[in-house]
Structure formats: structure tokens, C-alpha cells
XYZ file of C-alpha atoms in Angstrom:
502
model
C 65.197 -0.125 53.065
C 68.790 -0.965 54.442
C 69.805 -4.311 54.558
C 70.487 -3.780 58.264
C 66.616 -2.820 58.935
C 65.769 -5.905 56.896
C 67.970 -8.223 59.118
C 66.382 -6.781 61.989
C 62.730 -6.986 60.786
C 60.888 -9.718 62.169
C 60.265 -12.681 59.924
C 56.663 -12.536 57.500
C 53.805 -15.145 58.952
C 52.715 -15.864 55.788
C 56.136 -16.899 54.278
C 56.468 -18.620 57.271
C 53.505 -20.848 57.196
C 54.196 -21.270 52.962
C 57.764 -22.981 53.787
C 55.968 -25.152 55.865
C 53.499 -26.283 53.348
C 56.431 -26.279 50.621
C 58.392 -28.599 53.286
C 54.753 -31.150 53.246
C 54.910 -31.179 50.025
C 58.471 -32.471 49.347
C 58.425 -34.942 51.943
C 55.077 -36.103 50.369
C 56.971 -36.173 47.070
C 59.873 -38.095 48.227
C 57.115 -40.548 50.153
C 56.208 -40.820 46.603
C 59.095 -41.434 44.555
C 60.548 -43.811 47.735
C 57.634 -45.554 47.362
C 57.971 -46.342 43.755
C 61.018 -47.782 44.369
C 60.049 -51.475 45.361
C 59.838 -54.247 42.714
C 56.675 -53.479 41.608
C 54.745 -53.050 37.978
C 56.165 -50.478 35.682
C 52.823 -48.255 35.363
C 52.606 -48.314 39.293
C 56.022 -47.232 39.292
C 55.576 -44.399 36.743
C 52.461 -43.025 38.727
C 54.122 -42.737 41.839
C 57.282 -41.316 40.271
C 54.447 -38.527 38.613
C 53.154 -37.736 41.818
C 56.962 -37.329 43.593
C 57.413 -35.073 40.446
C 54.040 -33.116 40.988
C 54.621 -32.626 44.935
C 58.252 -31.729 44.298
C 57.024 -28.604 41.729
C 54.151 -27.474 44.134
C 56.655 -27.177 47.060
C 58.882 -24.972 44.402
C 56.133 -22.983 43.921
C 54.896 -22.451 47.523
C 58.255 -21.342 48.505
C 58.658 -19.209 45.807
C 55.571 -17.375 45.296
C 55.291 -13.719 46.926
C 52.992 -14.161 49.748
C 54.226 -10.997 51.275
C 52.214 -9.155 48.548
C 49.166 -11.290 49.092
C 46.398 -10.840 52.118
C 46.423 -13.846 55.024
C 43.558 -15.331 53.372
C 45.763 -16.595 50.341
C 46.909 -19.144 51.884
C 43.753 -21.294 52.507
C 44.285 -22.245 49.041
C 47.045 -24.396 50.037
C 44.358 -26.777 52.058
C 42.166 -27.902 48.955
C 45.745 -27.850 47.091
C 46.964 -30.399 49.575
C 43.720 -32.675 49.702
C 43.808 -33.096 46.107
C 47.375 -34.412 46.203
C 45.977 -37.001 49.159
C 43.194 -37.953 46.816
C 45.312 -38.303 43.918
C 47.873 -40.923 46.659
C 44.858 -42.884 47.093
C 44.349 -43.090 43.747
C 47.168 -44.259 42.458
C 47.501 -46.991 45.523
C 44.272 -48.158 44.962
C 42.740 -47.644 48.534
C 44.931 -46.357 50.968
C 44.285 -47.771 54.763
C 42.192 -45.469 57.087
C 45.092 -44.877 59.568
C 47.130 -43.657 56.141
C 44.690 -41.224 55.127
C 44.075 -40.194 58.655
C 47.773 -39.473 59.046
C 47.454 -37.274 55.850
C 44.410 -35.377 56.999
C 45.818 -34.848 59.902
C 48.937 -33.449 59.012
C 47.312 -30.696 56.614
C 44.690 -30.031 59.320
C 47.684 -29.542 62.194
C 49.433 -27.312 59.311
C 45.982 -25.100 59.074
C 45.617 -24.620 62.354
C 48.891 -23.274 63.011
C 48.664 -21.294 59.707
C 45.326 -19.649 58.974
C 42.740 -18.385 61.296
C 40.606 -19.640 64.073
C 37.260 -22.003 62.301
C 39.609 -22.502 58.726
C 39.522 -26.319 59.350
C 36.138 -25.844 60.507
C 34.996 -24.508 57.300
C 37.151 -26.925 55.241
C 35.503 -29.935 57.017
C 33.437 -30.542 53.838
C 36.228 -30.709 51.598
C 38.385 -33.297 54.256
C 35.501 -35.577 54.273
C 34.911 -35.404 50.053
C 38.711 -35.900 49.590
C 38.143 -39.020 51.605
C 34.983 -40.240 49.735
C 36.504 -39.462 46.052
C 38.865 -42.483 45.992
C 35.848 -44.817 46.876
C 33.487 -43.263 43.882
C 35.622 -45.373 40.675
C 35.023 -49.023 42.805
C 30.973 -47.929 43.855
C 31.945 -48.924 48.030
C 31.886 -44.924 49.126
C 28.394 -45.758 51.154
C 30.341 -48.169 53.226
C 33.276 -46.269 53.537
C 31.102 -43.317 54.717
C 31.537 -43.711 58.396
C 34.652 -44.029 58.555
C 35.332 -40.583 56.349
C 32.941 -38.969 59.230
C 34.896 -40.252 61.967
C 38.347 -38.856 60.942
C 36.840 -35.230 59.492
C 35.475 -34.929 63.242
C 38.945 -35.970 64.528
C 40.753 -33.888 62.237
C 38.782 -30.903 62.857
C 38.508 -30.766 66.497
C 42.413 -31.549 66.394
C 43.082 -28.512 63.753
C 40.809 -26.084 65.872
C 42.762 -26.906 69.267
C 46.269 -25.972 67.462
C 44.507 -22.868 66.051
C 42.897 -22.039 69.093
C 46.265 -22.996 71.125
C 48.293 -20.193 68.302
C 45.992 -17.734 69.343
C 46.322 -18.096 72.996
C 50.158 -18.358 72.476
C 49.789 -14.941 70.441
C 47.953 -13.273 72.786
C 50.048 -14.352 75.724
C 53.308 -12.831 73.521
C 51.574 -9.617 72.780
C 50.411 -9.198 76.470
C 54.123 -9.702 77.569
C 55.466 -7.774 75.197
C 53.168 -4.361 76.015
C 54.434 -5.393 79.896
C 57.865 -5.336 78.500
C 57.115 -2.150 77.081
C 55.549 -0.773 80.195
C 58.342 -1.617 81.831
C 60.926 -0.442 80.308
C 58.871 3.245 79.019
C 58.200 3.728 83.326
C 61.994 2.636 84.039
C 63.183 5.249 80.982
C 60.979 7.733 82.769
C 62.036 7.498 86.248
C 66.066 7.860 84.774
C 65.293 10.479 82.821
C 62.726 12.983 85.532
C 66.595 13.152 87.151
C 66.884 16.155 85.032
C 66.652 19.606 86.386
C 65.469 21.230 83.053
C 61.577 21.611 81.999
C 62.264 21.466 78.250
C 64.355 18.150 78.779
C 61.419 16.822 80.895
C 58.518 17.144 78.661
C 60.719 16.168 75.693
C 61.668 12.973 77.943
C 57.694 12.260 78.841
C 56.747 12.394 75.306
C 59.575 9.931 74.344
C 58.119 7.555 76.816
C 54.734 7.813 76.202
C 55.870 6.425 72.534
C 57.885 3.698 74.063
C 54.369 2.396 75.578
C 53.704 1.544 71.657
C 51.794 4.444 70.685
C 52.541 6.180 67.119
C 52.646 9.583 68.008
C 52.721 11.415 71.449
C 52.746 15.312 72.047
C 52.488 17.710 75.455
C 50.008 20.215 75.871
C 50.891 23.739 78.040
C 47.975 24.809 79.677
C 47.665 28.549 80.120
C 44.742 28.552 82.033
C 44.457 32.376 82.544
C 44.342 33.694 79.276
C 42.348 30.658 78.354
C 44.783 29.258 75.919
C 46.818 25.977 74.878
C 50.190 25.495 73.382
C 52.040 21.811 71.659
C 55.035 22.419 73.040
C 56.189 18.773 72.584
C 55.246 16.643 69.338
C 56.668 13.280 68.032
C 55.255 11.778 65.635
C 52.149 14.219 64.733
C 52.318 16.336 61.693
C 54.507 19.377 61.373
C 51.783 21.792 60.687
C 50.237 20.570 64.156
C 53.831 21.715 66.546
C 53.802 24.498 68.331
C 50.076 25.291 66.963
C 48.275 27.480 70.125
C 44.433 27.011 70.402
C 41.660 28.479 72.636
C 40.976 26.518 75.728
C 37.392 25.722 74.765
C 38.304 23.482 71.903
C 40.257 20.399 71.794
C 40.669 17.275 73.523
C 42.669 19.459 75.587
C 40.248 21.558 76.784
C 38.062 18.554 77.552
C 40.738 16.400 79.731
C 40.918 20.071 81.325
C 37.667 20.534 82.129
C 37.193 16.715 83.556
C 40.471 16.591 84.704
C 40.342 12.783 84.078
C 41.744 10.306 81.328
C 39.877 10.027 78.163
C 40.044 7.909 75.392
C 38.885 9.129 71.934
C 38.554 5.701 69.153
C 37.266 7.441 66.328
C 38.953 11.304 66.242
C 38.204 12.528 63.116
C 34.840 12.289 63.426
C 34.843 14.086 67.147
C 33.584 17.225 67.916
C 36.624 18.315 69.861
C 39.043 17.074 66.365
C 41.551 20.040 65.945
C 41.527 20.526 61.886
C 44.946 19.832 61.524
C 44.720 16.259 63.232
C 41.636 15.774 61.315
C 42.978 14.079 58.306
C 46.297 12.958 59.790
C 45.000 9.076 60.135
C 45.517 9.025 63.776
C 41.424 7.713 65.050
C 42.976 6.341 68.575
C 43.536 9.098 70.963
C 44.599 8.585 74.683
C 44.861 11.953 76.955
C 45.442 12.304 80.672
C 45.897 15.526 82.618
C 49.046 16.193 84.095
C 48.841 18.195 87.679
C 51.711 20.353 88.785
C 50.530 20.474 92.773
C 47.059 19.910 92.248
C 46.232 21.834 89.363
C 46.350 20.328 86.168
C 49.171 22.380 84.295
C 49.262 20.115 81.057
C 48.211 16.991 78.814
C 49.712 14.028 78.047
C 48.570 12.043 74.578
C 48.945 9.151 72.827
C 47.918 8.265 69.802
C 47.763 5.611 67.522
C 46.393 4.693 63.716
C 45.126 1.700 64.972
C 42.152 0.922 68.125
C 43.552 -1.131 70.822
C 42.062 -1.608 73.987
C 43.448 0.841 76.635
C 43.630 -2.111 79.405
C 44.093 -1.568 82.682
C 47.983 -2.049 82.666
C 48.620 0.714 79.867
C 45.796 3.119 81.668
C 47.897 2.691 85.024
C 51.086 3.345 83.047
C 49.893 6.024 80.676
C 48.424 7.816 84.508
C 51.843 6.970 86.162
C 53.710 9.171 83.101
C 52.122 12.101 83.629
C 52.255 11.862 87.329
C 55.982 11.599 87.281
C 56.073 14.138 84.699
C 54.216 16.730 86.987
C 56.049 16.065 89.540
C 59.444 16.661 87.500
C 58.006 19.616 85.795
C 57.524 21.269 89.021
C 60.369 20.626 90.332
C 62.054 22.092 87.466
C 60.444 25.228 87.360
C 61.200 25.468 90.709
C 65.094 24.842 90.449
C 64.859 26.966 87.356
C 62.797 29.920 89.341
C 65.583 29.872 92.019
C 68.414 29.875 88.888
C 66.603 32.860 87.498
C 66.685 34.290 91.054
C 70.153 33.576 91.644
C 71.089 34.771 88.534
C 69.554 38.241 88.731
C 70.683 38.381 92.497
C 74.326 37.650 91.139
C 73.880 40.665 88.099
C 72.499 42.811 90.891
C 76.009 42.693 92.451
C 77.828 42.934 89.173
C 75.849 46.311 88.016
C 75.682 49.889 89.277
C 72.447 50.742 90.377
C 72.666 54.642 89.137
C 74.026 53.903 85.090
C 72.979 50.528 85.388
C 76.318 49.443 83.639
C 78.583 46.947 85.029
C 80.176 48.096 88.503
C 83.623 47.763 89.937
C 83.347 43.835 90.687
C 82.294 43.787 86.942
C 85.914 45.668 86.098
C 87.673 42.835 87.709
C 85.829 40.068 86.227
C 86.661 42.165 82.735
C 89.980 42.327 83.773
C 90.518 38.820 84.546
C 88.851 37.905 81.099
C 91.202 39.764 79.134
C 92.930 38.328 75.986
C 96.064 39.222 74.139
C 94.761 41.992 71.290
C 92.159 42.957 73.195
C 91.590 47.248 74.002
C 91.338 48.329 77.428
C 89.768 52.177 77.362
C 89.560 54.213 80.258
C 87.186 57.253 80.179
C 87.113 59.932 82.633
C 84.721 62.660 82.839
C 86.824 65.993 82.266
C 85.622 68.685 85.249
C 82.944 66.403 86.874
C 83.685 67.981 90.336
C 82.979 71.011 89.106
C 79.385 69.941 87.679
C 78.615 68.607 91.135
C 80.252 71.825 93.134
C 78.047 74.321 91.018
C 74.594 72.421 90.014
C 74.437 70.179 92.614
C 75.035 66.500 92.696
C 71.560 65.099 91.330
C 72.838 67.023 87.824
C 76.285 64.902 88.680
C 74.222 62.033 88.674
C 72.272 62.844 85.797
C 75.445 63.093 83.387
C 76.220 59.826 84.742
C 73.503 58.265 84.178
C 73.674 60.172 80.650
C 77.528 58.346 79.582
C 76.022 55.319 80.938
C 72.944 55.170 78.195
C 75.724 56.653 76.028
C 78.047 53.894 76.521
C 75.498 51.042 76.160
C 74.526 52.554 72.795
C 78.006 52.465 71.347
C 79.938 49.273 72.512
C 79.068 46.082 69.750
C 77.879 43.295 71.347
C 80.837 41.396 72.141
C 82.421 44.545 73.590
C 81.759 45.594 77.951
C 81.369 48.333 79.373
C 81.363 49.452 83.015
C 81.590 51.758 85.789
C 85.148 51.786 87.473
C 84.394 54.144 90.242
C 83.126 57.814 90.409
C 83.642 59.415 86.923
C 85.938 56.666 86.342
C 84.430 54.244 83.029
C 85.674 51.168 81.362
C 85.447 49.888 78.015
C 86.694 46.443 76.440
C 86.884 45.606 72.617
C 87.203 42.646 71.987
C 90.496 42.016 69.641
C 90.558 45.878 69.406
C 94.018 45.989 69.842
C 95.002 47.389 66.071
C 91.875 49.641 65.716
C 91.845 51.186 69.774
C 92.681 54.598 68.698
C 89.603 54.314 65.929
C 87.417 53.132 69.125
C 88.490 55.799 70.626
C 88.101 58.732 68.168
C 84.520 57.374 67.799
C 83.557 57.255 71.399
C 84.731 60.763 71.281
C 83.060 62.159 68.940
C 79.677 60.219 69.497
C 79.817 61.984 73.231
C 80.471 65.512 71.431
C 77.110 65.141 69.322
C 74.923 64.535 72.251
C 76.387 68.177 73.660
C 76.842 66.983 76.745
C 77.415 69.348 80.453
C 81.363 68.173 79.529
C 83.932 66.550 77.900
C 85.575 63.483 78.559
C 88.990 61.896 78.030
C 90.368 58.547 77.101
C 93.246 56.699 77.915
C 93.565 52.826 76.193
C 95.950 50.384 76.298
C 96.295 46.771 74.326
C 96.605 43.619 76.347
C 99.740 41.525 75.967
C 100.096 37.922 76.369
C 101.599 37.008 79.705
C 100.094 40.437 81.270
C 97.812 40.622 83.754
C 94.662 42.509 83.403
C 95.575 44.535 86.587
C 98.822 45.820 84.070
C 96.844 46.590 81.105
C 94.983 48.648 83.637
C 97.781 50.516 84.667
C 99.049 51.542 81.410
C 95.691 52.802 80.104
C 95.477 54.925 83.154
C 99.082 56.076 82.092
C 97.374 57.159 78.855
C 94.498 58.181 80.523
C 96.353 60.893 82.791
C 98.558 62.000 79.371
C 95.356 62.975 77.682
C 94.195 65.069 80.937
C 97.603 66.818 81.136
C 97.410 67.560 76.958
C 93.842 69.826 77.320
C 91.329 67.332 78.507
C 88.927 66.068 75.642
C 90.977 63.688 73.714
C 92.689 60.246 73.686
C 95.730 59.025 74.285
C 97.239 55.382 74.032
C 99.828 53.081 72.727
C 99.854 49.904 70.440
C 101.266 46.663 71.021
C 104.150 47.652 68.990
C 105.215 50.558 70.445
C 105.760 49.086 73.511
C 107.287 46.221 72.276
């Protein structure tokens, strides 16, 4: 892990709560070795200055022990730990007062019930009221001392269970405002990002909430409801094997949150009926789904999952619900703005293509001639006696051999070549940067229309486009060519290169 990512991580409980115990300790062994200080007997002195010496080396050891490898639990140790150094200070003072030892107890209750769980000081109420009795034991008076050991174990209890009990409020009140925050900020995300116009970027959006709410994974269902099928269009988090999987409608927690058209919640998946196999073993047990209704009709589902349970409270249920409305009402609104796009866009080819070859038209020439580039080849093709064709068979054959160099011509430009219909007979072809090869295009255009045995020839006439000409002048020029190859015999190509007209 970076060093970044560990700054950012938030701090370990358990190291927490040992720093404070190793921070008791050494002001218990400085309590010590201050109190050894005074004028007093040299064995005294030498005891106390033991005990400093003992606390200091526990608090060294608390701080540096790994806790972070070690369950919660480990640290109840520290209590008995800590009551045998208070036994072992009334010890070597010879009786202690009770407010003393009550200030000790006290202390290491306080410190257990902000550090261990709820009843710890509860169940360590035996060994407060033996460390109290213990120093009584060597001078036979631990009957009479007796009540006054029960009186501060009751104290010290009920005061290290309110602290505990106090954390845990505290902890629950922080988690509660942080899944708020969350809330918040996953329904503000969401109402920024249903702006959008495009479905893909509004499902992808939804499931990027729905992980902001604090689940671990989150995916998007497509419902095809007519040929009884589901898709995963949208995964995060899940497996890989488990995007873009499509199952039957009848199976699934899909297909059940489609059927009841309701939220359900799912705390133990694998074992399910509904479990899709390749979820099965992925550790995810807490599954939330809600249905997602494009006008009425529920078009999709929205999940959540997590590895852990955690109770789907109202708050995240109204949030979860208020996704996957938004998100159905984006979605439909998407398809619609991309229905009319698709619309517009075939309406807009419509007027860019001849209805009989079903090649570009004349308004397609100009936009072809506007998009020309220096080294690109302009062709011209002309159908050599077309009238003729039309004056003897009839015009439906004149249309047919249209249609016919229009199939032609769609089979024999590449892919980043055009080709179009100028007007009557009239064709155009662009190559793309096929300025030093135009008389090669040519030959082969040529010859391709020879092999099909067509009711005629054709001729060609190409020119290559020069920087600082307009497409309107390339145009001319190739016509040039075009009406050089009709006066040499028809059936040919004629053009010139850059260079020769340089």
C-alpha cells in the first residue's frame, strides 16, 4: 500500500486505545519514581523506584506491541495487567487510602469503557474488588475492609458501563451521520449527473451512485421483457465472469423484483433459490434490488450489494427507491432524445442519398467537395451512350444500369473512399490521398466495370486536389479530363497529376 493511502486511512481502534493504556502506565510510573523521591527509608525508596521501572517497561510494551494483528478482545488483558500494578502500589505503601485506590480503579475502569466492549467492566468486577482485598490479606483486616472494596467495584462499574455505553451511542450517532452524508451526497451526484442525454452514461452514472450509498458492488439489469430475457449491462464491483452475462427471465433476483415489481432484500444469497451460479461463491450474502420503471413499466433493476448484513433502514430504502426513480426517468428521457437523434439522423441521410442507386446524391457531391484535402483524387465517371440505352430499351433498363454502377461502385471504393451520384449518368468518386495512385484507381474501376459485362462502357475523368483550391476547381478539371476521355473513344480514363500541372 502507498504511503499516500496509509496517510489517508483512518487511525486503528485498537492502537488507539493501547497508547492510552501505555500513557496510564507511564504516568503511574513516574507517580512512582516521584514518589520515591521524599526523604524516606532506602528499601521504600528502592521499591517505588522498581515499580516506576516496571510501569515504565509495560507502557513500552503496550505501545509497541502489534495490536493491529490481534482481534479486539486482546486488549482486555490490559485490565488484570493494570490491577496488578494497583495491587502491587498498595503493597509497597503499605495500605493505600480508599479515595487512592478508588482514583486508580477508576481510572482503568473509565479506560475500559472507552476501550473494550459494552459489560467488559461488568465482567471484570470480580477482579476490581480482589485487587482491592489482596493488599489487606498479609495484615489479616480484609473482613473489615470488605465493604468498602464493594462500595467502589459498584461505583467503578456502573461508572465504566456509562462511558462504554456513552462510546456506543457516540458510534452509532457517527455511523448514522455518516450513511446521511452518504445519502446525501450519492442523491446530489445523481441528480448532476441524470443531466446527461446519453443512456449508456446514465446507467453507468446510477450504478456509481448506488456504490456511493456504501454498498460493495452495484450492477444494472436490462429487462427484455418480450423475449423473456435479462442482460448486466452495468457492473462495478461484481466479478468479471458475471458482466454482460444474459439469463432467462424466470431466474434471478431479477426476475423476482420483476415479477413483484417491489424492493427486495436478499441477507443470505448464496444459499437462495434465485442465486445466479456465478454470484454464488463471490462472498457477496447482502443483496438489495429495486425495479426501475421507464413510464410505468418496470424496464430494469437496480442492486446493491454488500459482503456484510446491514440493516436496510428506512433512510437507505428511500434513497436506494429515489435512484432508480431518477434513473428511469433519465433513461427514458434518453432513449427518447436518442430515438429522435436516430430519426434526425436517418431523415438528414435521406436527403444526402439517391433514392434509385442509393449512393450519395448531389448535396452529398458538395459536402465531398467541400471536404476535400490536398492529395486527395477527384474521379468523375460518366456512363458512355446512356441516352441511347434509355431511347431503345426504355428507361426502367436506364434505371436498372444505374442502379447496377451504383452496387458496382459501393463494392469497389475502400472504406475511407465516397462515392456518389452527381446527376443523371454523371458519378463521383473520392480517394482519399489518392493523388499519386488516381490513374491506378482509375484503371481498376475500369476494368472491374468491364468484368461485370455491363449494357455499356463508361469513362473517367480525375483530377488531384491542390492546396489553396477549391473543391468546386478540382471539379472542373476532372470534368476537363472527363470530356478528353469521351472525345479519345469513350471507355477509358483520362487525368493529370499534381505535377503536371504544377
Amino acid at each position: 500500500m502507498s504511503a499516500a493511502l496509509r496517510a489517508g486511512a483512518a487511525p486503528d481502534p485498537r492502537r488507539q486505545a493501547a497508547t492510552r493504556a501505555a500513557l496510564l502506565f507511564a504516568v503511574a510510573g513516574a507517580l512512582a519514581i516521584v514518589q520515591s523521591l521524599p526523604l524516606m527509608p532506602a528499601p521504600d525508596a528502592l521499591r517505588y523506584q522498581a515499580l516506576g521501572a516496571l510501569d515504565a517497561a509495560i507502557a513500552l510494551l503496550l505501545a509497541r506491541l502489534p495490536w493491529h494483528r490481534w482481534p479486539a478482545r486482546a486488549l482486555v488483558a490490559v485490565v488484570p495487567l493494570a490491577l496488578a500494578v494497583a495491587v502491587l502500589f498498595a503493597l509497597v505503601g503499605r495500605g493505600l487510602p480508599v479515595e487512592v485506590v478508588f482514583a486508580f480503579h477508576l481510572v482503568i475502569a473509565v479506560w475500559a469503557g472507552l476501550s473494550l466492549p459494552r459489560w467488559t467492566v461488568l465482567k471484570c468486577a470480580p477482579l476490581f474488588l480482589l485487587a482491592q482485598l489482596i493488599p489487606h490479606l498479609p495484615r489479616g483486616d480484609w473482613a473489615q475492609a470488605a465493604n468498602a472494596a464493594v462500595t467502589v467495584t459498584v461505583m467503578v462499574t456502573l461508572v465504566g458501563e456509562v462511558v462504554a455505553h456513552v462510546v456506543v451511542r457516540l458510534e452509532q450517532a457517527r455511523a448514522e451521520s455518516e450513511q446521511r452524508a452518504r445519502i446525501l451526497r450519492a442523491v446530489l451526484l445523481a441528480t448532476q449527473g441524470f443531466n446527461t442525454l446519453r443512456s449508456d452514461e446514465v446507467m453507468a452514472h446510477v450504478v456509481s451512485c448506488v456504490r456511493d450509498l456504501g454498498f460493495d458492488a452495484a450492477a444494472l439489469s436490462i429487462i427484455d421483457a418480450r423475449r423473456g430475457l435479462y442482460r448486466l449491462a452495468y457492473v462495478s464491483g461484481f466479478p468479471p465472469d458475471y458482466r454482460d452475462d444474459v439469463h432467462p427471465l424466470d431466474r434471478g433476483i431479477t426476475g423476482l423484483v420483476w415479477r413483484e415489481a417491489r424492493t427486495t432484500v436478499v441477507e443470505n444469497y448464496r444459499a437462495h433459490p434465485a442465486a445466479v451460479p456465478a454470484l454464488r461463491e463471490s462472498g457477496f450474502d447482502y443483496l438489495v434490488a429495486t425495479p426501475v420503471r421507464v413510464q410505468g413499466e418496470v424496464r430494469a433493476v437496480l442492486f446493491g450489494a454488500r459482503r456484510q448484513p446491514q440493516p436496510l433502514n428506512g433512510e437507505m430504502r428511500d434513497a436506494f427507491e429515489l435512484l432508480a426513480s431518477h434513473a428511469g426517468v433519465a433513461l427514458h428521457n434518453a432513449q427518447e432524445f436518442e430515438a429522435e437523434a436516430e430519426r434526425s439522423r436517418q431523415l438528414q441521410e435521406s436527403a444526402s442519398r439517391d433514392d434509385l442507386t442509393g449512393l450519395g446524391n448531389r448535396r452529398h457531391v458538395e459536402a465531398l467537395l467541400a471536404g476535400l484535402r490536398a492529395g486527395d483524387a477527384l474521379l468523375m465517371l460518366d456512363l458512355d451512350h446512356f441516352k441511347r440505352v434509355n431511347d431503345t430499351d426504355g428507361h426502367a433498363a436506364g434505371d436498372r444500369l444505374l442502379r447496377e454502377l451504383g452496387d458496382f461502385l459501393r463494392e469497389a471504393v475502400r472504406g475511407s473512399d465516397a462515392a456518389a451520384r452527381y446527376g443523371g449518368e454523371e458519378f463521383v468518386v473520392v480517394a482519399r490521398d489518392g493523388g499519386p495512385s488516381a490513374d491506378l484507381v482509375a484503371a481498376r474501376l475500369l476494368a472491374g466495370w468491364r468484368d461485370r459485362h455491363p449494357r455499356t462502357t463508361m469513362s473517367i475523368g480525375w483530377a488531384v486536389h491542390r492546396a489553396g483550391e477549391s473543391g468546386r476547381q478540382t471539379l472542373e478539371r476532372a470534368d476537363a479530363a472527363l470530356y478528353r476521355s469521351k472525345r479519345a473513344g469513350r471507355d477509358r480514363a483520362s487525368g493529370e497529376s499534381e505535377l503536371q500541372e504544377a
